[in-house]
Amino acid sequence: MSSTDHAPETHDAQATAGPEDAPAVKPVLTPAAAKRANASVIGMIMALLVSLLAIVPVVLLSAGQKTDTYRPAVDVAAVAANAKPVAGFSPVVPQLPAGYSPNYARWVSGTSDGVSHWDLGYLTPAQQFVSVEQTASANPTWLADQVHKAPTTGTRDVGGVAWTLYDKPGTEKSYVATIAGTTVIVSGSAAFGEFDAVAGAVAASARS
């Protein structure tokens, strides 16, 4: 074979290497760029903290408002004075200890059952409800409706008055008595201790 014959070509590996074989280039931040990046991160964190500080008081106030029971200002004595000429008797104004608060006081007239009556509602210290109804024109049908058709289960002596107790599971209990020529009904979900406090105050007011 002559010297002019072409021998197999050889290639330098480095000369023929493709782009995928090139070493990765790591970006390098200048000190100024790194400082700007850190400042941006710190700014974001500060903005988040400010937002949280603004939200936390609102959340706490909302939680407090949900747990507090709304207690309207009701002047029972003033409403009773206005109702007295229409009622024809002195509506009871119970003097209850601290922790009991009225949430309504009204004279109910013109009802379909024909029994006009004085109507009070109280919240007890244990956040239970007790109502007081007083009328000079009670009848058996009206009375049965007010005690939720519960049976008579006994009597209780409270405030010097013998109250008839109406009670059955799943309903409110009621005390019923005749005081100063009127029928008085105390009903509600409170325990007997709070119930007796309301009934005693009602009895004292009715006799005064």
PDB file of C-alpha atoms in Angstrom:
ATOM      1  CA  MET A   1       0.000   0.000   0.000  1.00  0.00           C
ATOM      2  CA  SER A   2       1.424   3.346  -0.967  1.00  0.00           C
ATOM      3  CA  SER A   3       1.954   6.295   1.266  1.00  0.00           C
ATOM      4  CA  THR A   4      -0.734   8.101  -0.546  1.00  0.00           C
ATOM      5  CA  ASP A   5      -3.422   5.724   0.569  1.00  0.00           C
ATOM      6  CA  HIS A   6      -5.682   7.222   3.160  1.00  0.00           C
ATOM      7  CA  ALA A   7      -5.349   5.722   6.586  1.00  0.00           C
ATOM      8  CA  PRO A   8      -8.356   5.647   8.947  1.00  0.00           C
ATOM      9  CA  GLU A   9      -8.864   9.064  10.412  1.00  0.00           C
ATOM     10  CA  THR A  10      -8.468   9.568  14.143  1.00  0.00           C
ATOM     11  CA  HIS A  11     -10.309  12.342  16.019  1.00  0.00           C
ATOM     12  CA  ASP A  12      -9.400  14.119  19.166  1.00  0.00           C
ATOM     13  CA  ALA A  13     -12.056  13.304  21.801  1.00  0.00           C
ATOM     14  CA  GLN A  14     -12.035  16.844  23.057  1.00  0.00           C
ATOM     15  CA  ALA A  15     -12.549  18.264  19.587  1.00  0.00           C
ATOM     16  CA  THR A  16     -15.631  16.152  18.865  1.00  0.00           C
ATOM     17  CA  ALA A  17     -17.313  16.349  22.259  1.00  0.00           C
ATOM     18  CA  GLY A  18     -20.957  17.501  22.046  1.00  0.00           C
ATOM     19  CA  PRO A  19     -22.587  20.237  24.060  1.00  0.00           C
ATOM     20  CA  GLU A  20     -24.017  17.691  26.427  1.00  0.00           C
ATOM     21  CA  ASP A  21     -20.557  16.703  27.490  1.00  0.00           C
ATOM     22  CA  ALA A  22     -19.619  20.235  28.490  1.00  0.00           C
ATOM     23  CA  PRO A  23     -19.241  20.810  32.268  1.00  0.00           C
ATOM     24  CA  ALA A  24     -22.142  22.647  33.997  1.00  0.00           C
ATOM     25  CA  VAL A  25     -21.540  26.270  34.736  1.00  0.00           C
ATOM     26  CA  LYS A  26     -22.611  27.370  38.212  1.00  0.00           C
ATOM     27  CA  PRO A  27     -24.037  30.885  38.419  1.00  0.00           C
ATOM     28  CA  VAL A  28     -22.155  33.104  40.763  1.00  0.00           C
ATOM     29  CA  LEU A  29     -23.927  35.954  42.564  1.00  0.00           C
ATOM     30  CA  THR A  30     -22.016  39.078  43.122  1.00  0.00           C
ATOM     31  CA  PRO A  31     -22.014  40.384  46.716  1.00  0.00           C
ATOM     32  CA  ALA A  32     -24.387  43.164  45.693  1.00  0.00           C
ATOM     33  CA  ALA A  33     -26.869  40.722  44.073  1.00  0.00           C
ATOM     34  CA  ALA A  34     -26.735  38.413  47.094  1.00  0.00           C
ATOM     35  CA  LYS A  35     -27.407  41.350  49.387  1.00  0.00           C
ATOM     36  CA  ARG A  36     -30.424  42.365  47.289  1.00  0.00           C
ATOM     37  CA  ALA A  37     -31.786  38.789  47.357  1.00  0.00           C
ATOM     38  CA  ASN A  38     -31.422  38.572  51.131  1.00  0.00           C
ATOM     39  CA  ALA A  39     -33.110  41.938  51.526  1.00  0.00           C
ATOM     40  CA  SER A  40     -36.080  40.735  49.457  1.00  0.00           C
ATOM     41  CA  VAL A  41     -36.490  37.609  51.609  1.00  0.00           C
ATOM     42  CA  ILE A  42     -36.264  39.609  54.830  1.00  0.00           C
ATOM     43  CA  GLY A  43     -38.820  42.091  53.478  1.00  0.00           C
ATOM     44  CA  MET A  44     -41.265  39.284  52.693  1.00  0.00           C
ATOM     45  CA  ILE A  45     -40.876  37.839  56.198  1.00  0.00           C
ATOM     46  CA  MET A  46     -41.404  41.242  57.799  1.00  0.00           C
ATOM     47  CA  ALA A  47     -44.548  41.836  55.702  1.00  0.00           C
ATOM     48  CA  LEU A  48     -45.918  38.436  56.758  1.00  0.00           C
ATOM     49  CA  LEU A  49     -45.287  39.193  60.433  1.00  0.00           C
ATOM     50  CA  VAL A  50     -47.024  42.568  60.141  1.00  0.00           C
ATOM     51  CA  SER A  51     -50.049  40.883  58.516  1.00  0.00           C
ATOM     52  CA  LEU A  52     -50.226  38.298  61.311  1.00  0.00           C
ATOM     53  CA  LEU A  53     -50.009  40.992  63.980  1.00  0.00           C
ATOM     54  CA  ALA A  54     -52.926  42.785  62.338  1.00  0.00           C
ATOM     55  CA  ILE A  55     -55.062  39.623  62.098  1.00  0.00           C
ATOM     56  CA  VAL A  56     -54.509  38.188  65.604  1.00  0.00           C
ATOM     57  CA  PRO A  57     -56.385  40.951  67.525  1.00  0.00           C
ATOM     58  CA  VAL A  58     -59.358  40.648  65.164  1.00  0.00           C
ATOM     59  CA  VAL A  59     -59.509  36.878  65.702  1.00  0.00           C
ATOM     60  CA  LEU A  60     -59.286  37.275  69.471  1.00  0.00           C
ATOM     61  CA  LEU A  61     -62.022  39.898  69.518  1.00  0.00           C
ATOM     62  CA  SER A  62     -64.268  37.715  67.376  1.00  0.00           C
ATOM     63  CA  ALA A  63     -63.755  34.748  69.692  1.00  0.00           C
ATOM     64  CA  GLY A  64     -64.624  36.882  72.710  1.00  0.00           C
ATOM     65  CA  GLN A  65     -67.785  38.139  71.087  1.00  0.00           C
ATOM     66  CA  LYS A  66     -68.935  34.591  70.309  1.00  0.00           C
ATOM     67  CA  THR A  67     -68.520  33.414  73.892  1.00  0.00           C
ATOM     68  CA  ASP A  68     -70.233  36.409  75.479  1.00  0.00           C
ATOM     69  CA  THR A  69     -74.000  36.096  75.763  1.00  0.00           C
ATOM     70  CA  TYR A  70     -75.884  39.145  74.558  1.00  0.00           C
ATOM     71  CA  ARG A  71     -77.899  40.659  77.397  1.00  0.00           C
ATOM     72  CA  PRO A  72     -80.282  43.439  76.353  1.00  0.00           C
ATOM     73  CA  ALA A  73     -81.095  46.250  78.759  1.00  0.00           C
ATOM     74  CA  VAL A  74     -84.664  45.637  79.956  1.00  0.00           C
ATOM     75  CA  ASP A  75     -86.329  47.861  82.563  1.00  0.00           C
ATOM     76  CA  VAL A  76     -88.843  45.372  83.995  1.00  0.00           C
ATOM     77  CA  ALA A  77     -90.272  47.853  86.528  1.00  0.00           C
ATOM     78  CA  ALA A  78     -90.962  50.480  83.844  1.00  0.00           C
ATOM     79  CA  VAL A  79     -92.675  47.997  81.519  1.00  0.00           C
ATOM     80  CA  ALA A  80     -94.709  46.625  84.450  1.00  0.00           C
ATOM     81  CA  ALA A  81     -95.874  50.141  85.392  1.00  0.00           C
ATOM     82  CA  ASN A  82     -97.087  50.702  81.835  1.00  0.00           C
ATOM     83  CA  ALA A  83     -98.880  47.328  81.765  1.00  0.00           C
ATOM     84  CA  LYS A  84    -100.613  47.650  85.145  1.00  0.00           C
ATOM     85  CA  PRO A  85    -103.612  49.763  84.001  1.00  0.00           C
ATOM     86  CA  VAL A  86    -104.341  47.284  81.202  1.00  0.00           C
ATOM     87  CA  ALA A  87    -103.684  44.167  83.280  1.00  0.00           C
ATOM     88  CA  GLY A  88    -105.980  45.042  86.146  1.00  0.00           C
ATOM     89  CA  PHE A  89    -103.424  43.695  88.645  1.00  0.00           C
ATOM     90  CA  SER A  90     -99.853  44.507  89.656  1.00  0.00           C
ATOM     91  CA  PRO A  91     -97.441  42.625  87.351  1.00  0.00           C
ATOM     92  CA  VAL A  92     -94.643  40.941  89.296  1.00  0.00           C
ATOM     93  CA  VAL A  93     -91.207  42.544  89.222  1.00  0.00           C
ATOM     94  CA  PRO A  94     -88.857  39.926  90.729  1.00  0.00           C
ATOM     95  CA  GLN A  95     -85.839  41.264  92.597  1.00  0.00           C
ATOM     96  CA  LEU A  96     -83.178  38.716  91.704  1.00  0.00           C
ATOM     97  CA  PRO A  97     -79.548  38.489  92.827  1.00  0.00           C
ATOM     98  CA  ALA A  98     -76.591  39.366  90.623  1.00  0.00           C
ATOM     99  CA  GLY A  99     -76.151  37.019  87.679  1.00  0.00           C
ATOM    100  CA  TYR A 100     -79.840  36.893  86.739  1.00  0.00           C
ATOM    101  CA  SER A 101     -80.728  39.208  83.880  1.00  0.00           C
ATOM    102  CA  PRO A 102     -84.060  39.913  82.117  1.00  0.00           C
ATOM    103  CA  ASN A 103     -84.060  39.535  78.343  1.00  0.00           C
ATOM    104  CA  TYR A 104     -87.656  40.583  77.789  1.00  0.00           C
ATOM    105  CA  ALA A 105     -90.694  41.974  79.611  1.00  0.00           C
ATOM    106  CA  ARG A 106     -94.054  42.469  77.882  1.00  0.00           C
ATOM    107  CA  TRP A 107     -97.800  42.488  78.218  1.00  0.00           C
ATOM    108  CA  VAL A 108     -99.356  39.930  75.856  1.00  0.00           C
ATOM    109  CA  SER A 109    -102.940  40.699  74.813  1.00  0.00           C
ATOM    110  CA  GLY A 110    -105.346  39.805  72.015  1.00  0.00           C
ATOM    111  CA  THR A 111    -104.099  36.238  71.685  1.00  0.00           C
ATOM    112  CA  SER A 112    -106.175  33.494  70.062  1.00  0.00           C
ATOM    113  CA  ASP A 113    -106.617  31.720  73.411  1.00  0.00           C
ATOM    114  CA  GLY A 114    -108.190  34.813  74.924  1.00  0.00           C
ATOM    115  CA  VAL A 115    -105.838  34.909  77.909  1.00  0.00           C
ATOM    116  CA  SER A 116    -103.939  38.179  78.244  1.00  0.00           C
ATOM    117  CA  HIS A 117    -100.911  37.891  80.536  1.00  0.00           C
ATOM    118  CA  TRP A 118     -97.726  39.439  81.861  1.00  0.00           C
ATOM    119  CA  ASP A 119     -94.686  37.733  80.333  1.00  0.00           C
ATOM    120  CA  LEU A 120     -91.066  37.843  81.544  1.00  0.00           C
ATOM    121  CA  GLY A 121     -87.901  36.016  80.514  1.00  0.00           C
ATOM    122  CA  TYR A 122     -84.655  35.653  82.475  1.00  0.00           C
ATOM    123  CA  LEU A 123     -81.193  34.228  81.895  1.00  0.00           C
ATOM    124  CA  THR A 124     -79.694  32.601  84.977  1.00  0.00           C
ATOM    125  CA  PRO A 125     -76.036  32.646  86.074  1.00  0.00           C
ATOM    126  CA  ALA A 126     -75.704  29.167  84.517  1.00  0.00           C
ATOM    127  CA  GLN A 127     -76.975  30.574  81.198  1.00  0.00           C
ATOM    128  CA  GLN A 128     -80.316  28.773  81.454  1.00  0.00           C
ATOM    129  CA  PHE A 129     -83.699  30.277  80.630  1.00  0.00           C
ATOM    130  CA  VAL A 130     -86.628  30.831  82.990  1.00  0.00           C
ATOM    131  CA  SER A 131     -89.933  32.445  82.001  1.00  0.00           C
ATOM    132  CA  VAL A 132     -92.617  33.964  84.220  1.00  0.00           C
ATOM    133  CA  GLU A 133     -96.265  34.303  83.170  1.00  0.00           C
ATOM    134  CA  GLN A 134     -98.968  35.937  85.261  1.00  0.00           C
ATOM    135  CA  THR A 135    -102.678  36.338  84.483  1.00  0.00           C
ATOM    136  CA  ALA A 136    -106.021  36.954  86.137  1.00  0.00           C
ATOM    137  CA  SER A 137    -107.921  34.959  83.493  1.00  0.00           C
ATOM    138  CA  ALA A 138    -106.312  31.525  83.324  1.00  0.00           C
ATOM    139  CA  ASN A 139    -108.300  28.556  82.078  1.00  0.00           C
ATOM    140  CA  PRO A 140    -107.441  24.824  81.981  1.00  0.00           C
ATOM    141  CA  THR A 141    -106.612  24.797  78.258  1.00  0.00           C
ATOM    142  CA  TRP A 142    -104.277  27.767  78.492  1.00  0.00           C
ATOM    143  CA  LEU A 143    -102.609  26.341  81.596  1.00  0.00           C
ATOM    144  CA  ALA A 144    -102.035  22.955  79.924  1.00  0.00           C
ATOM    145  CA  ASP A 145    -100.398  24.689  76.957  1.00  0.00           C
ATOM    146  CA  GLN A 146     -98.088  26.757  79.173  1.00  0.00           C
ATOM    147  CA  VAL A 147     -96.804  23.683  81.045  1.00  0.00           C
ATOM    148  CA  HIS A 148     -96.376  21.769  77.754  1.00  0.00           C
ATOM    149  CA  LYS A 149     -99.058  19.279  78.821  1.00  0.00           C
ATOM    150  CA  ALA A 150     -96.683  17.860  81.425  1.00  0.00           C
ATOM    151  CA  PRO A 151     -98.237  15.859  84.291  1.00  0.00           C
ATOM    152  CA  THR A 152     -98.349  17.001  87.900  1.00  0.00           C
ATOM    153  CA  THR A 153     -95.421  15.398  89.721  1.00  0.00           C
ATOM    154  CA  GLY A 154     -95.617  16.981  93.173  1.00  0.00           C
ATOM    155  CA  THR A 155     -95.461  20.251  95.044  1.00  0.00           C
ATOM    156  CA  ARG A 156     -92.637  22.508  96.191  1.00  0.00           C
ATOM    157  CA  ASP A 157     -92.745  25.083  98.965  1.00  0.00           C
ATOM    158  CA  VAL A 158     -90.773  28.086  97.712  1.00  0.00           C
ATOM    159  CA  GLY A 159     -91.003  31.621  99.064  1.00  0.00           C
ATOM    160  CA  GLY A 160     -93.813  30.661 101.409  1.00  0.00           C
ATOM    161  CA  VAL A 161     -95.963  29.460  98.488  1.00  0.00           C
ATOM    162  CA  ALA A 162     -97.001  25.883  97.709  1.00  0.00           C
ATOM    163  CA  TRP A 163     -96.198  25.534  93.991  1.00  0.00           C
ATOM    164  CA  THR A 164     -97.561  22.661  91.905  1.00  0.00           C
ATOM    165  CA  LEU A 165     -94.748  21.029  89.928  1.00  0.00           C
ATOM    166  CA  TYR A 166     -95.348  19.939  86.339  1.00  0.00           C
ATOM    167  CA  ASP A 167     -92.531  17.929  84.845  1.00  0.00           C
ATOM    168  CA  LYS A 168     -91.798  15.199  82.323  1.00  0.00           C
ATOM    169  CA  PRO A 169     -88.585  14.100  80.570  1.00  0.00           C
ATOM    170  CA  GLY A 170     -87.649  16.075  77.489  1.00  0.00           C
ATOM    171  CA  THR A 171     -89.681  19.180  78.353  1.00  0.00           C
ATOM    172  CA  GLU A 172     -89.276  22.240  80.535  1.00  0.00           C
ATOM    173  CA  LYS A 173     -90.508  21.971  84.098  1.00  0.00           C
ATOM    174  CA  SER A 174     -93.045  24.419  85.504  1.00  0.00           C
ATOM    175  CA  TYR A 175     -94.161  25.740  88.885  1.00  0.00           C
ATOM    176  CA  VAL A 176     -97.773  26.930  89.075  1.00  0.00           C
ATOM    177  CA  ALA A 177     -99.416  28.793  91.965  1.00  0.00           C
ATOM    178  CA  THR A 178    -102.247  31.190  92.718  1.00  0.00           C
ATOM    179  CA  ILE A 179    -100.870  34.347  94.337  1.00  0.00           C
ATOM    180  CA  ALA A 180    -102.793  37.555  95.115  1.00  0.00           C
ATOM    181  CA  GLY A 181    -105.695  36.477  92.923  1.00  0.00           C
ATOM    182  CA  THR A 182    -103.535  35.737  89.880  1.00  0.00           C
ATOM    183  CA  THR A 183    -102.191  32.531  88.351  1.00  0.00           C
ATOM    184  CA  VAL A 184     -98.403  32.560  88.133  1.00  0.00           C
ATOM    185  CA  ILE A 185     -96.369  30.089  86.082  1.00  0.00           C
ATOM    186  CA  VAL A 186     -92.589  29.778  86.284  1.00  0.00           C
ATOM    187  CA  SER A 187     -91.177  27.580  83.498  1.00  0.00           C
ATOM    188  CA  GLY A 188     -87.780  26.800  82.066  1.00  0.00           C
ATOM    189  CA  SER A 189     -84.698  24.649  81.768  1.00  0.00           C
ATOM    190  CA  ALA A 190     -82.769  25.840  84.834  1.00  0.00           C
ATOM    191  CA  ALA A 191     -81.792  23.550  87.688  1.00  0.00           C
ATOM    192  CA  PHE A 192     -84.002  23.543  90.784  1.00  0.00           C
ATOM    193  CA  GLY A 193     -81.695  25.891  92.713  1.00  0.00           C
ATOM    194  CA  GLU A 194     -81.947  28.676  90.122  1.00  0.00           C
ATOM    195  CA  PHE A 195     -85.600  27.864  89.524  1.00  0.00           C
ATOM    196  CA  ASP A 196     -86.366  28.312  93.218  1.00  0.00           C
ATOM    197  CA  ALA A 197     -84.542  31.652  93.257  1.00  0.00           C
ATOM    198  CA  VAL A 198     -86.814  32.989  90.509  1.00  0.00           C
ATOM    199  CA  ALA A 199     -89.983  31.499  92.015  1.00  0.00           C
ATOM    200  CA  GLY A 200     -89.152  32.924  95.456  1.00  0.00           C
ATOM    201  CA  ALA A 201     -88.557  36.397  94.030  1.00  0.00           C
ATOM    202  CA  VAL A 202     -91.806  36.179  92.058  1.00  0.00           C
ATOM    203  CA  ALA A 203     -93.760  35.178  95.163  1.00  0.00           C
ATOM    204  CA  ALA A 204     -92.293  38.046  97.174  1.00  0.00           C
ATOM    205  CA  SER A 205     -93.135  40.553  94.446  1.00  0.00           C
ATOM    206  CA  ALA A 206     -96.697  39.260  94.000  1.00  0.00           C
ATOM    207  CA  ARG A 207     -97.439  39.653  97.714  1.00  0.00           C
ATOM    208  CA  SER A 208     -95.883  43.113  98.047  1.00  0.00           C
TER     209      SER A 208
END
